[in-house]
């Protein structure tokens, strides 16, 4: 992990155009509540950036802006070269095929079986696929997360960790280039959390994805982060590798790394 | 305190109006969700059928039994089918159907969409290439608007059958005579406005259920609240619309 982290910037410096997400001066407030103020961040191809921040600091708002679920007041969010706030519904849908989103609360459709949950993004995005191909994709996604036997269960019959895996399978089924994870390990026991983190790394390698991960779980952060961004007071307060930030003497940063 | 409550009422009314306006703009834009629409029709129409039928039957029976003594007093017992059929078809069957549906369907939609909102399922649909407003709201509102009139017509028939049994508990009225009297009494002016208003009832129930669900606040408490207020507001709206409908038919002299 450490070796990889160190080699990252070198790779990216000689291929400048490999920035997949570029966020500039992003601001968003809800009434008087200024959640994001002039937030800047870049995600390069192959990187896994972890965003650390207190509860309520606007981490979910940040990645919902990236996927176009929340419209920011000002700022640009370039995803694969296109500015998200400017896009109309059709262009947004095209980008969303390439950007997977794992929701904090999994967001599995309660009224559908696991199979139907996985079919949903396949069928709804106008990516035409034959029935057999569709079935293969579903089986592949479920096998990737090790839950092929749950295909006909309802979400209510699954445990928390299983739900997270199914949600991950649903996110991955369209083979996205970028994945946004909203607290993938929160609410899981340490062992399951570790499994999910390993799974994320495995899948990133297998499908060559880049990702933004939101997490407070230091074990998960250590495992997946190639870079960490600290979201404090609506700004990208600091960036760096786990080791760099861990050694920081800034009290605002330090207190995230104290156990 | 009072003015803030009033302001809240006004702003909510405005929100509902905007939500309704959005329904009409989304309704005619393509990608029609037929599969989901028919699924909702099945749930909303077919699944409410037994409940509506039983209530309508009982209402027909009870109204007939209770009207009898008054008519007997005037020596007008033979008018029982006439009187009962008008009140059943014009008012009782459609309003009871709408109220039952406000309770069953309105709360169902409010709770379902509310929990989908709270657990981010609506956002998940959005990122999966689906316009959640079209997929969830338009289909549900369309099916309540179409299914509640059908249920109401059914309720008319069942309640009249209840009326037939009610007439025969203490008196004698043959099957043919009863229906002859009923159809002699009922005019188009009775039937058409009574069916027309059920479309409005259905629309109101669907829109309010969806509005409350879509704007559910976070947490399981919010879901319960949206289901609850969906029932309260849509039942109230049913009565308000009923009042308006009766005024309009009266003005147009359709009575
Ligand atoms: N739709 C909304 N309307 C109004 N305020 C909102 C909305 N969404 C988020 N907020 C506010 O924005 C702030 C940031 O919320 P957000 O969900 O991004 O926090 P978070 O960093 O993800 O926290 P957590 O770690 O608990 O998930 C909160 O104060 C919240 O109240
Ligand atoms: Mg969050």
XYZ file of C-alpha atoms and ligand atoms in Angstrom:
546
model
C 0.000 0.000 0.000
C 2.697 2.441 1.061
C 4.850 1.742 -1.944
C 1.885 2.289 -4.221
C 1.074 5.580 -2.555
C 4.527 6.894 -3.140
C 4.598 5.918 -6.763
C 1.249 7.575 -7.546
C 2.254 11.222 -8.017
C 5.111 10.292 -10.332
C 2.799 8.468 -12.712
C 0.384 11.364 -12.788
C 2.846 14.172 -13.201
C 3.885 13.055 -16.659
C 0.304 12.477 -17.840
C -1.415 15.713 -16.846
C -4.656 15.017 -18.675
C -5.454 12.014 -16.512
C -7.495 14.106 -14.074
C -10.913 12.440 -14.000
C -12.618 14.744 -11.500
C -11.683 18.370 -11.066
C -13.542 20.453 -8.484
C -13.008 24.209 -8.368
C -14.457 26.793 -5.962
C -17.435 24.637 -5.104
C -19.890 26.303 -2.719
C -23.179 25.045 -1.407
C -25.324 26.288 1.431
C -28.724 25.338 2.818
C -30.231 28.602 4.015
C -27.832 29.986 6.604
C -25.895 26.760 6.775
C -22.806 27.191 4.561
C -21.795 23.605 4.041
C -19.156 23.939 1.323
C -17.150 27.100 0.698
C -14.680 27.266 -2.157
C -13.874 23.611 -2.106
C -11.106 22.478 -4.481
C -9.990 18.958 -5.209
C -8.648 16.796 -8.031
C -8.986 13.091 -8.569
C -6.482 11.498 -10.916
C -6.939 8.264 -12.767
C -6.204 5.260 -10.599
C -6.252 7.212 -7.344
C -8.374 6.472 -4.293
C -8.913 9.707 -2.432
C -10.403 9.447 1.022
C -12.321 12.477 2.251
C -12.138 12.823 6.019
C -14.388 15.146 7.937
C -16.623 15.411 10.957
C -20.205 14.230 10.867
C -22.288 16.967 9.278
C -19.298 18.642 7.645
C -20.813 18.154 4.195
C -19.079 15.043 2.894
C -22.281 13.519 1.546
C -23.262 16.875 0.085
C -19.885 17.003 -1.685
C -20.231 13.694 -3.472
C -23.895 14.280 -4.213
C -22.814 17.452 -5.997
C -20.334 15.395 -8.003
C -23.026 12.991 -9.215
C -25.483 15.823 -9.865
C -28.025 15.015 -7.156
C -27.471 18.393 -5.485
C -26.958 21.553 -7.492
C -24.176 23.738 -6.087
C -24.510 27.519 -5.982
C -21.162 28.255 -7.545
C -18.144 26.387 -8.784
C -17.302 23.864 -11.430
C -17.209 20.097 -11.150
C -15.577 18.581 -14.191
C -16.164 14.856 -14.374
C -14.437 13.191 -17.336
C -14.180 16.613 -18.896
C -17.798 17.714 -18.505
C -19.073 20.288 -16.045
C -21.822 18.561 -14.061
C -23.934 21.599 -13.040
C -24.312 22.595 -16.717
C -25.527 19.253 -17.999
C -29.087 18.449 -18.947
C -30.735 15.220 -17.897
C -29.640 13.138 -20.909
C -25.980 14.117 -20.738
C -26.048 13.641 -16.995
C -27.378 10.109 -17.472
C -24.504 9.377 -19.852
C -21.966 10.477 -17.241
C -23.761 8.553 -14.518
C -23.200 5.312 -16.407
C -19.490 5.896 -15.909
C -19.696 7.051 -12.295
C -20.909 4.586 -9.680
C -22.318 5.773 -6.364
C -22.495 3.686 -3.206
C -25.031 5.261 -0.875
C -24.474 5.715 2.828
C -27.713 3.860 3.557
C -27.214 1.332 0.713
C -30.473 2.441 -0.940
C -31.440 -1.071 -2.033
C -34.982 -1.090 -3.388
C -37.038 -2.752 -0.658
C -39.780 -3.907 -2.995
C -37.424 -5.740 -5.341
C -35.369 -8.911 -5.069
C -31.584 -8.803 -5.265
C -31.757 -9.759 -8.936
C -34.234 -6.980 -9.714
C -32.111 -4.531 -7.770
C -29.144 -5.346 -9.963
C -31.236 -5.352 -13.139
C -32.552 -1.888 -12.444
C -29.508 0.188 -13.481
C -28.854 -2.171 -16.403
C -32.339 -1.820 -17.797
C -32.889 1.834 -17.047
C -29.696 3.200 -18.505
C -30.156 2.862 -22.198
C -27.323 0.389 -22.470
C -28.987 -2.245 -24.607
C -28.049 -5.730 -23.585
C -29.464 -9.121 -24.377
C -31.084 -11.130 -21.608
C -28.251 -13.624 -21.466
C -25.635 -10.920 -21.287
C -27.647 -9.261 -18.540
C -27.783 -12.473 -16.567
C -24.038 -12.961 -16.960
C -23.377 -9.436 -15.729
C -25.591 -9.975 -12.693
C -23.875 -13.240 -11.849
C -20.467 -11.672 -12.352
C -21.311 -8.773 -10.065
C -22.690 -11.072 -7.382
C -19.735 -13.436 -7.611
C -17.378 -10.489 -7.244
C -18.898 -9.692 -3.875
C -19.240 -13.372 -2.978
C -23.024 -13.446 -2.694
C -24.210 -15.376 -5.752
C -26.570 -17.478 -3.605
C -28.653 -14.473 -2.483
C -29.943 -13.662 -5.962
C -33.597 -14.396 -5.183
C -33.732 -12.950 -1.666
C -35.344 -9.682 -0.677
C -33.126 -6.939 0.824
C -34.950 -7.310 4.156
C -33.617 -10.874 4.395
C -29.973 -9.767 4.231
C -27.623 -8.739 7.029
C -26.050 -5.270 7.123
C -22.774 -6.436 5.632
C -24.557 -8.405 2.918
C -26.654 -5.373 2.025
C -23.510 -3.307 1.661
C -22.042 -5.935 -0.650
C -25.168 -6.108 -2.773
C -25.217 -2.321 -2.985
C -21.588 -2.495 -4.086
C -22.474 -5.111 -6.687
C -25.244 -2.858 -7.985
C -22.832 0.061 -8.193
C -20.303 -2.040 -10.102
C -22.668 -3.674 -12.529
C -22.289 -0.935 -15.126
C -18.476 -1.185 -14.873
C -17.986 2.451 -13.892
C -14.657 4.216 -14.332
C -15.106 6.222 -11.162
C -16.762 5.097 -7.938
C -17.960 7.382 -5.169
C -18.275 5.575 -1.857
C -20.283 7.218 0.916
C -19.105 5.647 4.173
C -18.757 2.082 2.914
C -17.791 0.602 6.291
C -19.763 2.665 8.784
C -22.076 0.592 10.913
C -20.279 -2.661 10.197
C -18.199 -4.683 12.630
C -14.393 -4.336 12.208
C -14.028 -7.691 10.494
C -16.755 -7.053 7.940
C -15.403 -3.534 7.516
C -12.012 -4.995 6.717
C -13.556 -7.379 4.206
C -15.381 -4.551 2.468
C -12.189 -2.457 2.326
C -10.277 -5.361 0.814
C -13.088 -5.916 -1.642
C -12.915 -2.263 -2.679
C -9.184 -2.568 -3.326
C -9.608 -5.812 -5.207
C -12.306 -4.384 -7.446
C -10.364 -1.184 -8.049
C -7.472 -3.265 -9.307
C -9.665 -5.617 -11.321
C -11.657 -2.940 -13.155
C -9.034 -0.208 -13.018
C -11.276 2.357 -11.327
C -10.579 5.618 -9.555
C -12.568 6.493 -6.477
C -13.506 9.027 -3.866
C -14.168 7.379 -0.522
C -15.834 9.040 2.417
C -15.017 7.422 5.697
C -14.229 7.989 9.361
C -13.059 4.466 9.766
C -9.268 4.732 10.104
C -8.781 1.048 9.341
C -10.614 1.486 6.076
C -8.782 4.738 5.360
C -5.420 3.079 5.899
C -6.331 0.236 3.621
C -7.785 2.082 0.633
C -6.362 5.612 0.602
C -3.763 6.636 -1.897
C -4.357 10.204 -0.786
C -6.400 11.854 1.959
C -8.297 15.132 1.724
C -9.472 16.791 4.922
C -12.837 18.537 4.671
C -12.915 21.141 7.433
C -15.095 24.272 7.512
C -16.326 23.595 4.007
C -12.818 23.704 2.535
C -10.278 21.180 1.457
C -8.146 21.967 4.496
C -5.219 19.659 3.807
C -4.199 16.879 1.461
C -1.576 14.233 1.681
C -0.817 10.601 2.261
C -1.891 8.847 5.433
C 1.645 8.965 6.812
C 2.054 12.679 6.116
C -1.199 13.694 7.734
C -0.745 11.356 10.671
C 2.490 13.182 11.545
C 0.904 16.612 11.193
C 1.032 18.851 14.247
C -2.004 20.909 13.247
C -4.554 20.228 16.025
C -7.470 20.199 13.562
C -5.839 17.403 11.600
C -4.271 15.613 14.501
C -7.513 14.952 16.215
C -8.780 12.753 13.359
C -5.856 10.413 13.789
C -6.052 10.027 17.555
C -7.623 6.817 18.618
C -47.412 31.902 16.747
C -50.664 32.023 14.870
C -49.289 33.946 11.941
C -46.365 31.534 11.601
C -48.803 28.611 11.449
C -50.781 30.414 8.789
C -47.642 31.192 6.839
C -46.649 27.542 6.989
C -50.056 26.591 5.645
C -49.688 29.030 2.756
C -46.183 27.938 1.889
C -47.195 24.301 1.975
C -50.171 25.032 -0.277
C -47.785 26.724 -2.675
C -45.459 23.735 -2.581
C -48.306 21.362 -3.321
C -49.426 23.560 -6.213
C -45.903 23.529 -7.638
C -45.684 19.778 -7.171
C -48.988 19.408 -9.035
C -47.780 21.719 -11.792
C -44.714 19.559 -12.185
C -46.971 16.534 -12.590
C -48.540 18.042 -15.687
C -45.230 19.044 -17.239
C -43.706 15.611 -16.629
C -46.831 13.750 -17.724
C -46.459 14.603 -21.397
C -42.700 14.241 -21.679
C -41.601 10.961 -23.194
C -40.353 7.827 -21.617
C -43.702 6.707 -20.317
C -43.384 4.194 -17.539
C -46.137 1.830 -18.658
C -44.909 -1.241 -16.799
C -44.775 0.603 -13.501
C -48.140 2.230 -14.245
C -49.863 -1.129 -14.728
C -48.165 -2.532 -11.647
C -49.524 0.383 -9.629
C -52.995 -0.037 -11.144
C -52.925 -3.629 -9.972
C -51.906 -2.678 -6.450
C -54.127 0.345 -6.170
C -57.190 -0.978 -7.953
C -57.325 -4.706 -7.523
C -55.936 -4.851 -4.005
C -58.435 -2.303 -2.687
C -61.386 -4.027 -4.317
C -62.512 -6.275 -1.441
C -62.302 -3.485 1.116
C -64.258 -1.059 -1.061
C -66.862 -3.706 -1.914
C -67.489 -4.681 1.705
C -67.805 -1.084 2.875
C -70.101 -0.173 0.007
C -72.289 -3.202 0.655
C -72.638 -2.354 4.330
C -73.350 1.317 3.591
C -76.088 0.367 1.117
C -77.661 -1.983 3.611
C -77.444 0.407 6.551
C -78.730 3.468 4.713
C -81.722 1.493 3.462
C -82.559 0.082 6.861
C -82.294 3.502 8.472
C -84.316 5.361 5.859
C -87.215 2.987 6.093
C -88.907 4.251 9.307
C -89.091 7.851 8.053
C -90.635 6.814 4.760
C -93.083 4.490 6.540
C -94.169 7.439 8.660
C -95.146 9.326 5.500
C -96.714 6.226 4.005
C -94.133 6.350 1.250
C -92.495 3.023 1.816
C -92.618 2.233 -1.888
C -90.240 5.122 -2.479
C -87.458 3.427 -0.590
C -85.484 2.234 -3.653
C -85.776 5.669 -5.265
C -84.562 7.568 -2.276
C -81.800 5.183 -1.376
C -80.449 4.914 -4.891
C -80.086 8.671 -5.278
C -78.238 9.146 -2.030
C -76.036 6.127 -2.608
C -75.035 6.913 -6.156
C -74.726 10.637 -5.768
C -72.911 10.899 -2.530
C -72.301 7.925 -0.349
C -70.624 5.443 -2.653
C -68.153 7.880 -4.234
C -67.237 9.610 -0.997
C -66.888 6.409 1.009
C -64.749 4.902 -1.734
C -62.549 7.984 -1.778
C -62.185 8.010 1.990
C -61.331 4.318 2.156
C -58.755 4.864 -0.571
C -57.357 7.947 1.139
C -56.788 5.745 4.169
C -55.457 2.693 2.403
C -53.758 4.040 -0.714
C -52.844 7.550 0.440
C -51.066 6.294 3.529
C -49.481 3.473 1.555
C -48.016 5.849 -1.018
C -46.937 8.325 1.660
C -45.142 5.657 3.673
C -43.614 3.906 0.679
C -42.210 7.026 -0.958
C -41.274 8.431 2.454
C -39.144 5.434 3.307
C -37.662 5.451 -0.184
C -36.723 9.067 0.322
C -35.214 8.508 3.762
C -33.124 5.515 2.685
C -31.934 7.359 -0.448
C -33.714 4.945 -2.791
C -35.134 7.912 -4.696
C -31.617 9.284 -5.204
C -30.480 5.819 -6.239
C -33.159 5.754 -8.955
C -32.049 9.168 -10.077
C -28.453 8.035 -10.612
C -29.684 4.880 -12.356
C -30.992 6.724 -15.383
C -34.526 7.101 -14.073
C -36.428 10.291 -13.438
C -37.911 9.454 -10.032
C -40.714 11.959 -10.463
C -41.892 10.209 -13.618
C -41.250 6.715 -12.347
C -42.812 7.103 -8.914
C -45.142 10.092 -8.909
C -46.636 10.207 -12.401
C -47.414 6.488 -12.423
C -48.998 6.517 -8.982
C -51.076 9.634 -9.556
C -52.256 8.340 -12.923
C -53.309 5.038 -11.449
C -55.180 6.559 -8.508
C -56.897 8.955 -10.918
C -58.063 6.069 -13.091
C -58.657 3.359 -10.511
C -60.696 5.267 -7.957
C -63.499 6.051 -10.449
C -63.605 2.366 -11.376
C -63.761 1.406 -7.713
C -66.477 4.019 -7.187
C -68.625 2.602 -10.001
C -68.195 -0.797 -8.468
C -69.134 0.644 -5.092
C -72.282 2.112 -6.669
C -73.326 -1.317 -7.895
C -72.489 -3.155 -4.683
C -74.155 -0.568 -2.454
C -77.310 -0.720 -4.577
C -77.264 -4.468 -4.111
C -76.942 -3.849 -0.379
C -79.942 -1.543 -0.751
C -81.895 -4.343 -2.396
C -81.248 -6.676 0.513
C -82.066 -3.872 2.958
C -85.406 -3.255 1.278
C -86.258 -6.913 1.563
C -85.508 -7.296 5.228
C -88.818 -5.868 6.331
C -90.698 -5.386 3.127
C -91.000 -7.216 -0.131
C -89.604 -5.870 -3.348
C -88.765 -8.179 -6.225
C -85.370 -8.047 -7.928
C -86.896 -6.693 -11.159
C -89.052 -4.106 -9.464
C -86.133 -2.840 -7.384
C -83.824 -2.326 -10.336
C -86.639 -0.836 -12.465
C -87.258 1.719 -9.785
C -83.577 2.450 -9.359
C -82.959 3.019 -13.052
C -86.138 5.054 -13.414
C -84.951 7.377 -10.700
C -81.339 7.789 -11.668
C -80.676 10.250 -14.458
C -77.461 11.035 -16.267
C -77.435 14.184 -14.188
C -77.021 12.016 -11.120
C -74.542 9.518 -12.438
C -72.142 11.582 -14.527
C -71.246 14.271 -11.993
C -70.875 11.627 -9.329
C -68.391 9.703 -11.445
C -66.651 12.859 -12.634
C -65.842 13.954 -9.126
C -64.199 10.638 -8.304
C -61.482 11.449 -10.861
C -60.718 14.535 -8.793
C -60.743 12.491 -5.590
C -58.332 9.998 -7.100
C -56.026 12.717 -8.331
C -56.015 14.451 -4.947
C -55.254 11.213 -3.095
C -52.374 10.373 -5.415
C -50.822 13.825 -5.449
C -51.004 14.327 -1.692
C -49.618 10.870 -0.937
C -46.710 11.438 -3.329
C -46.075 14.989 -2.148
C -45.901 13.922 1.466
C -43.685 10.958 0.677
C -41.330 12.946 -1.531
C -40.934 15.622 1.133
C -40.609 13.266 4.040
C -38.109 14.421 6.653
C -35.249 12.198 7.679
C -35.716 9.337 10.073
C -38.395 6.734 10.610
C -40.470 9.297 12.455
C -40.656 11.376 9.284
C -42.024 8.389 7.374
C -44.820 7.883 9.890
C -45.618 11.559 9.783
C -45.820 11.666 6.014
C -48.140 8.653 5.938
C -50.297 10.194 8.622
C -50.565 13.660 7.137
C -51.148 12.175 3.679
C -54.321 10.552 5.042
C -55.463 13.629 6.934
C -54.950 16.087 4.089
C -56.319 13.878 1.343
C -59.448 12.990 3.350
C -60.037 16.659 3.993
C -59.487 17.454 0.328
C -62.021 14.798 -0.647
C -64.675 16.691 1.311
C -63.620 20.068 -0.033
C -63.687 18.771 -3.600
C -67.049 17.167 -2.923
C -68.408 20.507 -1.797
C -67.036 22.215 -4.889
C -68.405 19.506 -7.156
C -71.878 19.816 -5.685
C -71.801 23.593 -6.150
C -70.774 23.229 -9.755
C -73.425 20.652 -10.617
C -75.938 22.850 -8.881
C -74.874 25.904 -10.853
C -75.005 23.983 -14.108
C -78.478 22.780 -13.124
C -77.508 19.193 -13.665
C -79.532 18.079 -10.666
N -31.241 18.419 1.572
C -30.762 19.166 2.594
N -31.447 20.240 3.036
C -30.975 20.996 4.030
N -29.825 20.758 4.680
C -29.093 19.701 4.288
C -29.513 18.842 3.225
N -28.598 17.879 3.056
C -27.638 18.126 3.972
N -27.924 19.213 4.709
C -27.085 19.777 5.764
O -25.776 19.840 5.291
C -24.858 19.492 6.300
C -23.929 18.410 5.815
O -24.642 17.215 5.624
P -23.962 15.881 5.085
O -25.043 14.882 4.958
O -23.156 16.182 3.902
O -22.992 15.497 6.294
P -21.921 14.366 6.320
O -20.594 15.031 6.344
O -22.163 13.393 5.230
O -22.164 13.710 7.728
P -22.260 12.162 8.121
O -20.878 11.737 8.360
O -23.064 12.179 9.358
O -22.927 11.457 7.002
C -25.667 19.099 7.511
O -25.633 20.170 8.428
C -27.058 18.909 6.980
O -27.990 19.342 7.936
Mg -22.961 11.522 5.030
